[in-house]
mmCIF file of C-alpha atoms in Angstrom:
data_model
loop_
_atom_site.group_PDB
_atom_site.id
_atom_site.type_symbol
_atom_site.label_atom_id
_atom_site.label_comp_id
_atom_site.label_asym_id
_atom_site.label_seq_id
_atom_site.Cartn_x
_atom_site.Cartn_y
_atom_site.Cartn_z
ATOM 1 C CA UNK A 1 4.517 -12.305 7.904
ATOM 2 C CA UNK A 2 7.555 -13.123 5.807
ATOM 3 C CA UNK A 3 6.479 -14.823 2.566
ATOM 4 C CA UNK A 4 9.438 -15.085 0.186
ATOM 5 C CA UNK A 5 12.697 -13.553 -0.987
ATOM 6 C CA UNK A 6 13.982 -13.142 -4.523
ATOM 7 C CA UNK A 7 16.776 -11.271 -6.284
ATOM 8 C CA UNK A 8 16.904 -8.979 -9.326
ATOM 9 C CA UNK A 9 19.982 -8.073 -11.339
ATOM 10 C CA UNK A 10 20.639 -5.288 -12.014
ATOM 11 C CA UNK A 11 18.716 -3.411 -9.324
ATOM 12 C CA UNK A 12 15.154 -2.283 -9.931
ATOM 13 C CA UNK A 13 15.496 0.816 -7.766
ATOM 14 C CA UNK A 14 18.002 3.642 -8.010
ATOM 15 C CA UNK A 15 19.079 6.208 -5.439
ATOM 16 C CA UNK A 16 19.821 9.626 -6.942
ATOM 17 C CA UNK A 17 20.113 7.943 -10.332
ATOM 18 C CA UNK A 18 22.632 5.318 -9.201
ATOM 19 C CA UNK A 19 21.857 1.695 -10.091
ATOM 20 C CA UNK A 20 23.291 -1.301 -8.232
ATOM 21 C CA UNK A 21 24.522 -4.752 -9.235
ATOM 22 C CA UNK A 22 21.862 -6.676 -7.330
ATOM 23 C CA UNK A 23 18.691 -6.136 -5.310
ATOM 24 C CA UNK A 24 16.891 -8.495 -2.946
ATOM 25 C CA UNK A 25 13.146 -8.225 -2.302
ATOM 26 C CA UNK A 26 11.915 -9.632 1.003
ATOM 27 C CA UNK A 27 8.160 -9.934 0.464
ATOM 28 C CA UNK A 28 5.769 -9.859 3.435
ATOM 29 C CA UNK A 29 2.002 -10.324 3.466
ATOM 30 C CA UNK A 30 -0.797 -10.133 6.016
ATOM 31 C CA UNK A 31 -2.259 -13.538 6.793
ATOM 32 C CA UNK A 32 -5.791 -12.280 7.450
ATOM 33 C CA UNK A 33 -7.963 -13.851 4.681
ATOM 34 C CA UNK A 34 -10.365 -10.903 4.934
ATOM 35 C CA UNK A 35 -7.586 -8.643 3.643
ATOM 36 C CA UNK A 36 -6.633 -10.742 0.615
ATOM 37 C CA UNK A 37 -7.020 -8.690 -2.527
ATOM 38 C CA UNK A 38 -7.075 -5.390 -0.630
ATOM 39 C CA UNK A 39 -4.590 -2.542 -0.809
ATOM 40 C CA UNK A 40 -1.623 -2.462 1.551
ATOM 41 C CA UNK A 41 -1.739 -6.199 2.229
ATOM 42 C CA UNK A 42 1.792 -6.585 0.852
ATOM 43 C CA UNK A 43 5.051 -5.036 2.026
ATOM 44 C CA UNK A 44 8.478 -5.397 0.445
ATOM 45 C CA UNK A 45 11.841 -4.655 2.034
ATOM 46 C CA UNK A 46 14.472 -4.001 -0.631
ATOM 47 C CA UNK A 47 18.199 -4.529 -0.086
ATOM 48 C CA UNK A 48 20.738 -3.171 -2.581
ATOM 49 C CA UNK A 49 24.116 -4.803 -3.239
ATOM 50 C CA UNK A 50 27.196 -2.976 -4.474
ATOM 51 C CA UNK A 51 29.681 -4.848 -6.644
ATOM 52 C CA UNK A 52 32.709 -5.643 -4.536
ATOM 53 C CA UNK A 53 36.073 -7.244 -5.131
ATOM 54 C CA UNK A 54 36.699 -10.993 -5.326
ATOM 55 C CA UNK A 55 37.491 -10.945 -1.604
ATOM 56 C CA UNK A 56 34.148 -9.264 -0.799
ATOM 57 C CA UNK A 57 31.823 -12.128 -1.730
ATOM 58 C CA UNK A 58 28.696 -12.131 0.419
ATOM 59 C CA UNK A 59 28.781 -15.124 2.818
ATOM 60 C CA UNK A 60 24.999 -15.091 3.336
ATOM 61 C CA UNK A 61 24.369 -15.285 -0.411
ATOM 62 C CA UNK A 62 26.875 -18.137 -0.745
ATOM 63 C CA UNK A 63 25.321 -20.048 2.118
ATOM 64 C CA UNK A 64 21.803 -19.519 0.819
ATOM 65 C CA UNK A 65 22.236 -19.796 -2.962
ATOM 66 C CA UNK A 66 24.345 -22.957 -2.698
ATOM 67 C CA UNK A 67 21.194 -24.742 -1.475
ATOM 68 C CA UNK A 68 19.503 -24.340 -4.871
ATOM 69 C CA UNK A 69 20.192 -25.999 -8.232
ATOM 70 C CA UNK A 70 21.011 -23.640 -11.095
ATOM 71 C CA UNK A 71 18.288 -24.984 -13.373
ATOM 72 C CA UNK A 72 15.386 -24.506 -10.956
ATOM 73 C CA UNK A 73 13.917 -21.012 -10.793
ATOM 74 C CA UNK A 74 11.902 -21.388 -7.582
ATOM 75 C CA UNK A 75 12.604 -23.601 -4.594
ATOM 76 C CA UNK A 76 11.369 -23.996 -1.050
ATOM 77 C CA UNK A 77 13.761 -23.817 1.858
ATOM 78 C CA UNK A 78 12.841 -24.394 5.493
ATOM 79 C CA UNK A 79 16.196 -24.294 7.286
ATOM 80 C CA UNK A 80 15.789 -22.261 10.468
ATOM 81 C CA UNK A 81 19.404 -21.013 10.383
ATOM 82 C CA UNK A 82 18.361 -18.159 8.077
ATOM 83 C CA UNK A 83 16.701 -15.647 10.389
ATOM 84 C CA UNK A 84 15.784 -12.913 7.940
ATOM 85 C CA UNK A 85 13.508 -11.157 10.449
ATOM 86 C CA UNK A 86 16.380 -10.369 12.820
ATOM 87 C CA UNK A 87 18.589 -9.248 9.945
ATOM 88 C CA UNK A 88 15.906 -6.997 8.459
ATOM 89 C CA UNK A 89 15.008 -5.431 11.820
ATOM 90 C CA UNK A 90 18.660 -4.497 12.285
ATOM 91 C CA UNK A 91 18.905 -3.071 8.761
ATOM 92 C CA UNK A 92 15.659 -1.059 9.082
ATOM 93 C CA UNK A 93 17.043 0.573 12.228
ATOM 94 C CA UNK A 94 19.782 2.144 10.065
ATOM 95 C CA UNK A 95 17.256 3.973 7.900
ATOM 96 C CA UNK A 96 15.214 3.347 4.774
ATOM 97 C CA UNK A 97 13.184 4.984 2.006
ATOM 98 C CA UNK A 98 9.415 4.393 1.953
ATOM 99 C CA UNK A 99 6.709 4.751 -0.725
ATOM 100 C CA UNK A 100 3.588 3.015 -2.000
ATOM 101 C CA UNK A 101 3.982 1.354 -5.372
ATOM 102 C CA UNK A 102 3.475 -1.950 -7.140
ATOM 103 C CA UNK A 103 5.050 -5.353 -7.326
ATOM 104 C CA UNK A 104 7.688 -5.444 -10.053
ATOM 105 C CA UNK A 105 6.638 -8.720 -11.665
ATOM 106 C CA UNK A 106 3.315 -9.522 -13.352
ATOM 107 C CA UNK A 107 0.567 -8.846 -12.444
ATOM 108 C CA UNK A 108 2.312 -5.808 -10.833
ATOM 109 C CA UNK A 109 -0.177 -5.561 -7.975
ATOM 110 C CA UNK A 110 -0.610 -1.971 -6.721
ATOM 111 C CA UNK A 111 -0.792 -0.769 -3.121
ATOM 112 C CA UNK A 112 2.478 -2.350 -1.982
ATOM 113 C CA UNK A 113 4.315 -0.735 0.927
ATOM 114 C CA UNK A 114 7.950 -0.426 -0.210
ATOM 115 C CA UNK A 115 10.855 -0.008 2.203
ATOM 116 C CA UNK A 116 14.283 0.327 0.560
ATOM 117 C CA UNK A 117 17.113 -0.094 3.045
ATOM 118 C CA UNK A 118 19.735 2.649 3.159
ATOM 119 C CA UNK A 119 22.543 0.285 4.167
ATOM 120 C CA UNK A 120 23.902 -1.747 1.302
ATOM 121 C CA UNK A 121 25.736 -5.050 1.154
ATOM 122 C CA UNK A 122 28.485 -6.319 -1.129
ATOM 123 C CA UNK A 123 28.233 -8.958 -3.838
ATOM 124 C CA UNK A 124 31.175 -10.264 -5.875
ATOM 125 C CA UNK A 125 31.309 -10.991 -9.599
ATOM 126 C CA UNK A 126 31.383 -14.765 -8.983
ATOM 127 C CA UNK A 127 28.036 -14.528 -7.194
ATOM 128 C CA UNK A 128 26.514 -12.349 -9.913
ATOM 129 C CA UNK A 129 27.734 -14.842 -12.515
ATOM 130 C CA UNK A 130 26.017 -17.669 -10.626
ATOM 131 C CA UNK A 131 22.723 -15.762 -10.636
ATOM 132 C CA UNK A 132 23.076 -14.918 -14.331
ATOM 133 C CA UNK A 133 23.788 -18.572 -15.086
ATOM 134 C CA UNK A 134 20.617 -19.594 -13.240
ATOM 135 C CA UNK A 135 18.609 -16.915 -15.033
ATOM 136 C CA UNK A 136 19.963 -17.978 -18.433
ATOM 137 C CA UNK A 137 18.958 -21.597 -17.797
ATOM 138 C CA UNK A 138 15.427 -20.720 -16.696
ATOM 139 C CA UNK A 139 14.667 -17.745 -18.984
ATOM 140 C CA UNK A 140 15.568 -19.019 -22.450
ATOM 141 C CA UNK A 141 19.026 -17.444 -22.458
ATOM 142 C CA UNK A 142 18.129 -14.091 -20.869
ATOM 143 C CA UNK A 143 20.566 -13.278 -18.049
ATOM 144 C CA UNK A 144 18.784 -10.382 -16.325
ATOM 145 C CA UNK A 145 15.453 -10.096 -14.527
ATOM 146 C CA UNK A 146 14.967 -6.458 -13.615
ATOM 147 C CA UNK A 147 12.107 -4.194 -14.561
ATOM 148 C CA UNK A 148 13.226 -0.885 -16.014
ATOM 149 C CA UNK A 149 13.015 2.271 -13.917
ATOM 150 C CA UNK A 150 9.575 3.886 -14.029
ATOM 151 C CA UNK A 151 8.565 7.492 -13.268
ATOM 152 C CA UNK A 152 7.283 8.401 -9.805
ATOM 153 C CA UNK A 153 3.959 9.831 -11.068
ATOM 154 C CA UNK A 154 3.712 12.346 -8.188
ATOM 155 C CA UNK A 155 4.185 9.693 -5.538
ATOM 156 C CA UNK A 156 6.060 10.765 -2.439
ATOM 157 C CA UNK A 157 9.155 8.943 -1.264
ATOM 158 C CA UNK A 158 10.029 9.584 2.371
ATOM 159 C CA UNK A 159 13.402 9.053 3.972
ATOM 160 C CA UNK A 160 13.432 7.529 7.441
ATOM 161 C CA UNK A 161 16.773 8.129 9.107
ATOM 162 C CA UNK A 162 18.450 6.125 11.813
ATOM 163 C CA UNK A 163 18.850 9.148 14.075
ATOM 164 C CA UNK A 164 15.493 10.835 13.678
ATOM 165 C CA UNK A 165 11.846 10.011 13.239
ATOM 166 C CA UNK A 166 11.623 13.086 11.035
ATOM 167 C CA UNK A 167 10.693 12.331 7.428
ATOM 168 C CA UNK A 168 11.560 14.342 4.352
ATOM 169 C CA UNK A 169 11.041 13.906 0.665
ATOM 170 C CA UNK A 170 14.025 12.181 -0.953
ATOM 171 C CA UNK A 171 15.361 12.376 -4.468
ATOM 172 C CA UNK A 172 14.838 8.692 -5.163
ATOM 173 C CA UNK A 173 13.741 7.300 -8.478
ATOM 174 C CA UNK A 174 12.071 3.985 -8.050
ATOM 175 C CA UNK A 175 10.740 1.383 -10.371
ATOM 176 C CA UNK A 176 8.220 0.121 -7.876
ATOM 177 C CA UNK A 177 6.397 3.443 -7.565
ATOM 178 C CA UNK A 178 5.180 3.274 -11.113
ATOM 179 C CA UNK A 179 1.576 3.748 -12.035
ATOM 180 C CA UNK A 180 2.439 2.466 -15.504
ATOM 181 C CA UNK A 181 0.964 -0.923 -16.291
ATOM 182 C CA UNK A 182 3.358 -3.815 -16.007
ATOM 183 C CA UNK A 183 4.619 -5.478 -19.151
ATOM 184 C CA UNK A 184 6.672 -8.578 -19.742
ATOM 185 C CA UNK A 185 9.574 -6.892 -21.551
ATOM 186 C CA UNK A 186 12.134 -5.957 -18.934
ATOM 187 C CA UNK A 187 9.811 -7.225 -16.215
ATOM 188 C CA UNK A 188 10.449 -10.930 -16.310
ATOM 189 C CA UNK A 189 9.388 -12.851 -13.262
ATOM 190 C CA UNK A 190 12.168 -13.330 -10.755
ATOM 191 C CA UNK A 191 13.220 -16.824 -11.620
ATOM 192 C CA UNK A 192 16.011 -17.086 -9.122
ATOM 193 C CA UNK A 193 13.488 -16.768 -6.327
ATOM 194 C CA UNK A 194 13.581 -18.847 -3.223
ATOM 195 C CA UNK A 195 10.296 -19.315 -1.433
ATOM 196 C CA UNK A 196 10.852 -19.848 2.235
ATOM 197 C CA UNK A 197 8.291 -21.622 4.344
ATOM 198 C CA UNK A 198 8.123 -20.899 8.023
ATOM 199 C CA UNK A 199 7.701 -24.092 10.095
#
């Protein structure tokens, strides 16, 4: 079940060494209380954003972020017009990278199923500036909230393509696959998070 979405800037994952301006994490969790605290209870779908021109501002980000005050790091939103499940299903069909890693914010829970979408979206500088302004107001002047890239530690990243069920190892460095313990420096909690409640 969909639990919450939050954004990190710059991205916490790289593809072939390339970093991106922004990354969204759509966090899902199993509702079964018997599974709480067990491995593989959490799944994250990551969406990367490339920096676009002023005319390439992301309408979904504008529509969504404008609902939240800049000085509040976490907010609940229940508007049914944001159907993230349909959007994510469509994006997953175009291919993604998969691995098991950890959450990127403390306590950096292990055993998370990561799915990084291959298709990217655009974000404009105005939108990045809005996020940085919100981060600065809620993080004592710090305008970023990404965890630094961590080594893979022999974990396997598979590439799931849109045209084939065949999987192959991909040259993807990813922060979330780290077996290194999570620290606060460079791993600040995502303060521009929006927790969405399903009615």
